[in-house]
Amino acid sequence: MNAAERWQRMVEAEHAQSDRARWEAPPSDHWKPYAENFRADPLRTDDELLDRLLEDVRPEDRVMDVGAGGGRLALALALSCGQVVAVEPSQSMGSVLLDEARTHGIGNVSLVEARWEDAEVEPADVVLCCHVLYVVHDVDVFVRKLNDHARRKVQVVLYDRSPQFQNSPLWELVHGEERLQLPAVPELREVLQEMGVDARFDPLPPHPSRGFDSVEDAVGQLTARLYLAPGGEKQKLLEESLPGLLVEEDGIFRIRGTPELTPMVVSWQPRG
């Protein structure tokens, strides 16, 4: 089994476990309940990831953001380059992106509402893909398309482990089994090596978990993330257990003992 096949097996196993745990069919737009949380000020000056990405962007560049979400990076990058093409399959995320572009008067961003695998787009100088690959089945095909659409640079951003790792203790609590993990940087390194891609791996400072505004907020968000039926026995167990599992710091509630996640900017010059 090669690295891409191992990646695919991890994704399929995690998805199958999630499907077994669901109490209802997944929505057609997974991001609809969360899209509003992805708004960000494109004029911000305190974003280390954005600063790192901008090192590879020139004023005349056409930049493509694959899996652009609500435009957190796409809109900020648009202020420093000629054009940004945002590829995003989620209608709710795309709506947030376009609304933020209008709000801030950013007119050099265009939206392609499609999965990357299906998107028909022209090449760009820089192709960016941020926190998307974790759930991609055919990672080698996906990455090859990123490579083939970049004229000068490919930038992929992933954490050292998948973001849902931070909920693993609670998954085991309510579902009674170990949470299977999605692939992340270690697995991507192996995939790229097998593809013959000479990539640079630049770590950024570790991030604490995003946290919650209150215990009640934690219950609401984790009920959705853990696929619990509202009012069911598993949700009641979560609600009873959470106060002892959360720690408050500066008004933010985080799961006790949750490790930080280290973001990594993986970049390379495209090859034919």
mmCIF file of C-alpha atoms in Angstrom:
data_model
loop_
_atom_site.group_PDB
_atom_site.id
_atom_site.type_symbol
_atom_site.label_atom_id
_atom_site.label_comp_id
_atom_site.label_asym_id
_atom_site.label_seq_id
_atom_site.Cartn_x
_atom_site.Cartn_y
_atom_site.Cartn_z
ATOM 1 C CA MET A 1 0.000 0.000 0.000
ATOM 2 C CA ASN A 2 1.447 3.373 -0.979
ATOM 3 C CA ALA A 3 1.119 6.670 0.896
ATOM 4 C CA ALA A 4 -1.892 7.904 -1.092
ATOM 5 C CA GLU A 5 -3.726 4.638 -0.458
ATOM 6 C CA ARG A 6 -2.966 4.841 3.274
ATOM 7 C CA TRP A 7 -4.297 8.410 3.255
ATOM 8 C CA GLN A 8 -7.487 7.300 1.529
ATOM 9 C CA ARG A 9 -7.972 4.456 3.981
ATOM 10 C CA MET A 10 -7.686 6.864 6.939
ATOM 11 C CA VAL A 11 -10.271 9.227 5.423
ATOM 12 C CA GLU A 12 -12.690 6.415 4.620
ATOM 13 C CA ALA A 13 -12.369 4.884 8.099
ATOM 14 C CA GLU A 14 -12.972 8.230 9.832
ATOM 15 C CA HIS A 15 -15.948 9.016 7.614
ATOM 16 C CA ALA A 16 -17.460 5.578 8.213
ATOM 17 C CA GLN A 17 -17.109 6.040 11.972
ATOM 18 C CA SER A 18 -18.770 9.455 11.723
ATOM 19 C CA ASP A 19 -21.636 8.025 9.682
ATOM 20 C CA ARG A 20 -22.228 5.291 12.271
ATOM 21 C CA ALA A 21 -22.462 7.920 14.992
ATOM 22 C CA ARG A 22 -24.877 10.265 13.201
ATOM 23 C CA TRP A 23 -28.453 10.432 14.419
ATOM 24 C CA GLU A 24 -29.635 12.059 11.185
ATOM 25 C CA ALA A 25 -28.469 12.266 7.581
ATOM 26 C CA PRO A 26 -25.733 14.851 6.973
ATOM 27 C CA PRO A 27 -26.929 18.178 5.516
ATOM 28 C CA SER A 28 -26.290 18.983 1.873
ATOM 29 C CA ASP A 29 -24.188 21.984 2.968
ATOM 30 C CA HIS A 30 -22.120 20.903 5.957
ATOM 31 C CA TRP A 31 -20.848 24.427 6.602
ATOM 32 C CA LYS A 32 -24.198 26.229 6.743
ATOM 33 C CA PRO A 33 -24.403 26.289 10.593
ATOM 34 C CA TYR A 34 -20.810 27.510 10.889
ATOM 35 C CA ALA A 35 -20.266 29.836 7.925
ATOM 36 C CA GLU A 36 -20.822 33.067 9.868
ATOM 37 C CA ASN A 37 -17.926 32.133 12.162
ATOM 38 C CA PHE A 38 -15.493 32.401 9.243
ATOM 39 C CA ARG A 39 -15.744 36.154 8.742
ATOM 40 C CA ALA A 40 -12.434 37.956 9.270
ATOM 41 C CA ASP A 41 -11.224 41.514 8.774
ATOM 42 C CA PRO A 42 -9.144 41.539 5.556
ATOM 43 C CA LEU A 43 -7.249 44.565 6.908
ATOM 44 C CA ARG A 44 -5.972 42.705 9.987
ATOM 45 C CA THR A 45 -2.256 42.976 10.757
ATOM 46 C CA ASP A 46 -1.855 40.258 13.396
ATOM 47 C CA ASP A 47 -2.144 37.104 11.282
ATOM 48 C CA GLU A 48 1.144 35.182 11.108
ATOM 49 C CA LEU A 49 -0.189 32.730 8.540
ATOM 50 C CA LEU A 50 -1.302 35.528 6.237
ATOM 51 C CA ASP A 51 2.091 37.215 6.577
ATOM 52 C CA ARG A 52 3.850 33.977 5.601
ATOM 53 C CA LEU A 53 1.617 33.417 2.578
ATOM 54 C CA LEU A 54 2.163 36.975 1.384
ATOM 55 C CA GLU A 55 5.907 36.313 1.147
ATOM 56 C CA ASP A 56 5.188 34.371 -2.058
ATOM 57 C CA VAL A 57 2.687 36.827 -3.561
ATOM 58 C CA ARG A 58 3.559 39.661 -5.951
ATOM 59 C CA PRO A 59 1.403 42.721 -6.733
ATOM 60 C CA GLU A 60 0.661 41.572 -10.283
ATOM 61 C CA ASP A 61 -0.168 37.976 -9.340
ATOM 62 C CA ARG A 62 -3.295 35.973 -9.999
ATOM 63 C CA VAL A 63 -3.843 33.883 -6.847
ATOM 64 C CA MET A 64 -6.177 30.908 -6.550
ATOM 65 C CA ASP A 65 -7.553 29.907 -3.134
ATOM 66 C CA VAL A 66 -8.866 26.340 -3.284
ATOM 67 C CA GLY A 67 -11.406 25.763 -0.536
ATOM 68 C CA ALA A 68 -11.592 29.478 0.196
ATOM 69 C CA GLY A 69 -14.379 29.203 2.763
ATOM 70 C CA GLY A 70 -15.711 32.568 3.859
ATOM 71 C CA GLY A 71 -12.739 34.401 2.358
ATOM 72 C CA ARG A 72 -10.605 34.713 5.484
ATOM 73 C CA LEU A 73 -7.436 34.487 3.386
ATOM 74 C CA ALA A 74 -8.725 35.187 -0.119
ATOM 75 C CA LEU A 75 -9.966 38.694 0.684
ATOM 76 C CA ALA A 76 -6.826 39.652 2.590
ATOM 77 C CA LEU A 77 -4.614 38.356 -0.221
ATOM 78 C CA ALA A 78 -6.679 40.297 -2.760
ATOM 79 C CA LEU A 79 -5.465 43.539 -1.194
ATOM 80 C CA SER A 80 -1.897 42.640 -2.190
ATOM 81 C CA CYS A 81 -2.265 41.096 -5.649
ATOM 82 C CA GLY A 82 -3.957 41.623 -8.988
ATOM 83 C CA GLN A 83 -6.701 39.014 -8.792
ATOM 84 C CA VAL A 84 -7.940 36.205 -6.540
ATOM 85 C CA VAL A 85 -10.005 33.272 -7.762
ATOM 86 C CA ALA A 86 -11.798 31.626 -4.827
ATOM 87 C CA VAL A 87 -12.869 28.019 -5.417
ATOM 88 C CA GLU A 88 -15.467 26.996 -2.813
ATOM 89 C CA PRO A 89 -18.219 24.352 -3.065
ATOM 90 C CA SER A 90 -20.251 25.482 -0.034
ATOM 91 C CA GLN A 91 -22.996 27.931 -0.978
ATOM 92 C CA SER A 92 -23.153 29.313 2.569
ATOM 93 C CA MET A 93 -19.400 29.903 2.686
ATOM 94 C CA GLY A 94 -19.458 31.506 -0.740
ATOM 95 C CA SER A 95 -22.234 33.846 0.371
ATOM 96 C CA VAL A 96 -20.145 34.986 3.334
ATOM 97 C CA LEU A 97 -17.150 35.560 1.070
ATOM 98 C CA LEU A 98 -19.101 37.677 -1.408
ATOM 99 C CA ASP A 99 -20.809 39.623 1.367
ATOM 100 C CA GLU A 100 -17.462 40.422 3.004
ATOM 101 C CA ALA A 101 -16.014 41.448 -0.360
ATOM 102 C CA ARG A 102 -18.897 43.899 -0.861
ATOM 103 C CA THR A 103 -18.607 45.196 2.699
ATOM 104 C CA HIS A 104 -14.911 45.997 2.274
ATOM 105 C CA GLY A 105 -15.112 47.155 -1.333
ATOM 106 C CA ILE A 106 -12.853 44.396 -2.645
ATOM 107 C CA GLY A 107 -13.615 43.978 -6.328
ATOM 108 C CA ASN A 108 -10.797 41.759 -7.594
ATOM 109 C CA VAL A 109 -12.129 38.464 -6.174
ATOM 110 C CA SER A 110 -14.193 36.035 -8.220
ATOM 111 C CA LEU A 111 -15.980 32.970 -6.844
ATOM 112 C CA VAL A 112 -16.087 29.560 -8.514
ATOM 113 C CA GLU A 113 -18.718 27.532 -6.662
ATOM 114 C CA ALA A 114 -17.427 24.005 -7.250
ATOM 115 C CA ARG A 115 -15.459 21.168 -5.744
ATOM 116 C CA TRP A 116 -11.810 21.405 -6.721
ATOM 117 C CA GLU A 117 -12.046 18.017 -8.401
ATOM 118 C CA ASP A 118 -14.771 19.417 -10.699
ATOM 119 C CA ALA A 119 -13.638 23.033 -11.060
ATOM 120 C CA GLU A 120 -12.710 24.288 -14.525
ATOM 121 C CA VAL A 121 -10.358 27.210 -13.984
ATOM 122 C CA GLU A 122 -7.373 28.828 -15.650
ATOM 123 C CA PRO A 123 -3.913 28.542 -14.018
ATOM 124 C CA ALA A 124 -2.711 31.060 -11.438
ATOM 125 C CA ASP A 125 0.690 32.289 -10.341
ATOM 126 C CA VAL A 126 0.109 31.039 -6.803
ATOM 127 C CA VAL A 127 -2.308 28.264 -5.826
ATOM 128 C CA LEU A 128 -3.266 28.079 -2.145
ATOM 129 C CA CYS A 129 -5.149 25.320 -0.322
ATOM 130 C CA CYS A 130 -5.662 25.930 3.390
ATOM 131 C CA HIS A 131 -6.991 23.297 5.842
ATOM 132 C CA VAL A 132 -8.806 21.321 3.152
ATOM 133 C CA LEU A 133 -6.818 18.159 2.494
ATOM 134 C CA TYR A 134 -7.783 16.322 5.697
ATOM 135 C CA VAL A 135 -11.033 15.026 4.158
ATOM 136 C CA VAL A 136 -9.882 14.533 0.556
ATOM 137 C CA HIS A 137 -10.114 10.903 -0.578
ATOM 138 C CA ASP A 138 -7.872 10.916 -3.655
ATOM 139 C CA VAL A 139 -5.159 13.159 -2.281
ATOM 140 C CA ASP A 140 -2.630 12.476 -5.037
ATOM 141 C CA VAL A 141 -5.126 13.467 -7.744
ATOM 142 C CA PHE A 142 -6.132 16.567 -5.769
ATOM 143 C CA VAL A 143 -2.530 17.659 -5.173
ATOM 144 C CA ARG A 144 -1.542 16.984 -8.771
ATOM 145 C CA LYS A 145 -4.302 19.324 -9.933
ATOM 146 C CA LEU A 146 -3.042 22.004 -7.517
ATOM 147 C CA ASN A 147 0.439 21.541 -8.977
ATOM 148 C CA ASP A 148 -0.766 21.651 -12.578
ATOM 149 C CA HIS A 149 -2.685 24.909 -12.044
ATOM 150 C CA ALA A 150 0.222 26.801 -10.442
ATOM 151 C CA ARG A 151 2.679 28.765 -12.559
ATOM 152 C CA ARG A 152 5.105 29.670 -9.782
ATOM 153 C CA LYS A 153 4.121 28.383 -6.325
ATOM 154 C CA VAL A 154 1.826 25.936 -4.553
ATOM 155 C CA GLN A 155 0.981 26.633 -0.900
ATOM 156 C CA VAL A 156 -0.771 24.006 1.220
ATOM 157 C CA VAL A 157 -1.608 24.682 4.866
ATOM 158 C CA LEU A 158 -2.320 21.878 7.327
ATOM 159 C CA TYR A 159 -1.978 21.275 11.042
ATOM 160 C CA ASP A 160 0.423 18.683 12.396
ATOM 161 C CA ARG A 161 -2.669 16.637 13.271
ATOM 162 C CA SER A 162 -6.265 16.930 12.142
ATOM 163 C CA PRO A 163 -8.316 19.631 13.923
ATOM 164 C CA GLN A 164 -10.937 17.153 15.176
ATOM 165 C CA PHE A 165 -8.192 15.501 17.249
ATOM 166 C CA GLN A 166 -8.997 18.040 19.954
ATOM 167 C CA ASN A 167 -12.442 16.508 20.452
ATOM 168 C CA SER A 168 -11.131 12.940 20.748
ATOM 169 C CA PRO A 169 -11.530 12.589 24.546
ATOM 170 C CA LEU A 170 -15.174 13.636 24.315
ATOM 171 C CA TRP A 171 -15.834 11.289 21.405
ATOM 172 C CA GLU A 172 -14.618 8.367 23.483
ATOM 173 C CA LEU A 173 -16.719 9.568 26.434
ATOM 174 C CA VAL A 174 -20.032 9.687 24.568
ATOM 175 C CA HIS A 175 -19.552 7.025 21.892
ATOM 176 C CA GLY A 176 -17.443 4.557 23.862
ATOM 177 C CA GLU A 177 -14.735 4.077 21.250
ATOM 178 C CA GLU A 178 -11.481 5.696 20.221
ATOM 179 C CA ARG A 179 -11.878 8.470 17.663
ATOM 180 C CA LEU A 180 -10.228 7.577 14.378
ATOM 181 C CA GLN A 181 -8.036 10.350 13.024
ATOM 182 C CA LEU A 182 -7.854 12.033 9.658
ATOM 183 C CA PRO A 183 -4.502 12.419 7.885
ATOM 184 C CA ALA A 184 -2.469 15.591 8.350
ATOM 185 C CA VAL A 185 1.118 16.814 7.865
ATOM 186 C CA PRO A 186 2.970 13.518 8.562
ATOM 187 C CA GLU A 187 0.873 11.678 5.989
ATOM 188 C CA LEU A 188 1.131 14.540 3.470
ATOM 189 C CA ARG A 189 4.912 14.450 3.742
ATOM 190 C CA GLU A 190 4.877 10.785 2.699
ATOM 191 C CA VAL A 191 2.455 11.440 -0.165
ATOM 192 C CA LEU A 192 4.571 14.273 -1.559
ATOM 193 C CA GLN A 193 7.745 12.226 -1.280
ATOM 194 C CA GLU A 194 6.171 9.419 -3.292
ATOM 195 C CA MET A 195 4.958 11.946 -5.874
ATOM 196 C CA GLY A 196 8.474 13.326 -6.223
ATOM 197 C CA VAL A 197 7.484 16.760 -4.932
ATOM 198 C CA ASP A 198 10.346 18.621 -3.253
ATOM 199 C CA ALA A 199 8.341 20.617 -0.710
ATOM 200 C CA ARG A 200 9.377 23.038 1.994
ATOM 201 C CA PHE A 201 7.702 22.612 5.402
ATOM 202 C CA ASP A 202 7.519 25.824 7.454
ATOM 203 C CA PRO A 203 5.979 25.519 10.939
ATOM 204 C CA LEU A 204 4.162 28.470 12.466
ATOM 205 C CA PRO A 205 3.621 29.068 16.203
ATOM 206 C CA PRO A 206 1.248 26.514 17.786
ATOM 207 C CA HIS A 207 -2.434 27.391 18.150
ATOM 208 C CA PRO A 208 -4.517 26.589 21.217
ATOM 209 C CA SER A 209 -7.925 25.128 20.510
ATOM 210 C CA ARG A 210 -10.458 27.767 19.452
ATOM 211 C CA GLY A 211 -12.499 27.229 22.607
ATOM 212 C CA PHE A 212 -16.004 28.290 23.549
ATOM 213 C CA ASP A 213 -17.622 31.417 24.963
ATOM 214 C CA SER A 214 -19.405 29.494 27.741
ATOM 215 C CA VAL A 215 -20.261 25.999 28.919
ATOM 216 C CA GLU A 216 -23.609 26.340 27.156
ATOM 217 C CA ASP A 217 -21.836 27.322 23.934
ATOM 218 C CA ALA A 218 -19.581 24.272 24.300
ATOM 219 C CA VAL A 219 -22.571 21.972 24.730
ATOM 220 C CA GLY A 220 -24.221 23.376 21.614
ATOM 221 C CA GLN A 221 -21.154 23.209 19.389
ATOM 222 C CA LEU A 222 -19.991 19.805 20.600
ATOM 223 C CA THR A 223 -23.457 18.314 20.234
ATOM 224 C CA ALA A 224 -23.137 19.040 16.513
ATOM 225 C CA ARG A 225 -19.472 18.057 16.178
ATOM 226 C CA LEU A 226 -20.023 14.739 17.951
ATOM 227 C CA TYR A 227 -23.227 13.997 15.994
ATOM 228 C CA LEU A 228 -25.407 13.771 19.092
ATOM 229 C CA ALA A 229 -29.191 13.853 19.057
ATOM 230 C CA PRO A 230 -30.426 16.921 20.984
ATOM 231 C CA GLY A 231 -32.034 15.755 24.209
ATOM 232 C CA GLY A 232 -30.714 12.218 23.806
ATOM 233 C CA GLU A 233 -28.853 10.193 26.425
ATOM 234 C CA LYS A 234 -25.449 10.895 24.885
ATOM 235 C CA GLN A 235 -26.080 14.622 24.849
ATOM 236 C CA LYS A 236 -27.181 14.465 28.482
ATOM 237 C CA LEU A 237 -23.926 12.656 29.324
ATOM 238 C CA LEU A 238 -21.964 15.364 27.522
ATOM 239 C CA GLU A 239 -23.864 18.124 29.309
ATOM 240 C CA GLU A 240 -23.289 16.515 32.722
ATOM 241 C CA SER A 241 -19.588 15.868 32.087
ATOM 242 C CA LEU A 242 -18.474 19.079 30.381
ATOM 243 C CA PRO A 243 -18.216 21.387 33.422
ATOM 244 C CA GLY A 244 -15.493 19.131 34.825
ATOM 245 C CA LEU A 245 -13.723 18.778 31.487
ATOM 246 C CA LEU A 246 -13.464 22.455 30.569
ATOM 247 C CA VAL A 247 -10.946 24.969 31.832
ATOM 248 C CA GLU A 248 -11.543 28.725 31.595
ATOM 249 C CA GLU A 249 -8.787 31.122 30.630
ATOM 250 C CA ASP A 250 -9.378 34.789 29.813
ATOM 251 C CA GLY A 251 -13.074 34.127 29.339
ATOM 252 C CA ILE A 252 -12.538 31.240 26.892
ATOM 253 C CA PHE A 253 -13.510 27.675 27.806
ATOM 254 C CA ARG A 254 -11.287 24.920 26.392
ATOM 255 C CA ILE A 255 -11.236 21.155 26.807
ATOM 256 C CA ARG A 256 -8.800 20.350 29.598
ATOM 257 C CA GLY A 257 -5.501 18.846 28.442
ATOM 258 C CA THR A 258 -6.142 19.451 24.767
ATOM 259 C CA PRO A 259 -2.807 19.752 22.922
ATOM 260 C CA GLU A 260 -2.067 22.735 20.740
ATOM 261 C CA LEU A 261 -2.065 22.368 16.971
ATOM 262 C CA THR A 262 0.931 23.492 14.925
ATOM 263 C CA PRO A 263 0.078 24.924 11.500
ATOM 264 C CA MET A 264 2.486 24.119 8.690
ATOM 265 C CA VAL A 265 2.903 25.943 5.394
ATOM 266 C CA VAL A 266 3.914 23.359 2.810
ATOM 267 C CA SER A 267 5.109 24.978 -0.406
ATOM 268 C CA TRP A 268 6.829 24.010 -3.611
ATOM 269 C CA GLN A 269 7.539 25.153 -7.137
ATOM 270 C CA PRO A 270 5.253 23.332 -9.566
ATOM 271 C CA ARG A 271 6.779 20.731 -11.803
ATOM 272 C CA GLY A 272 5.610 19.424 -15.131
#
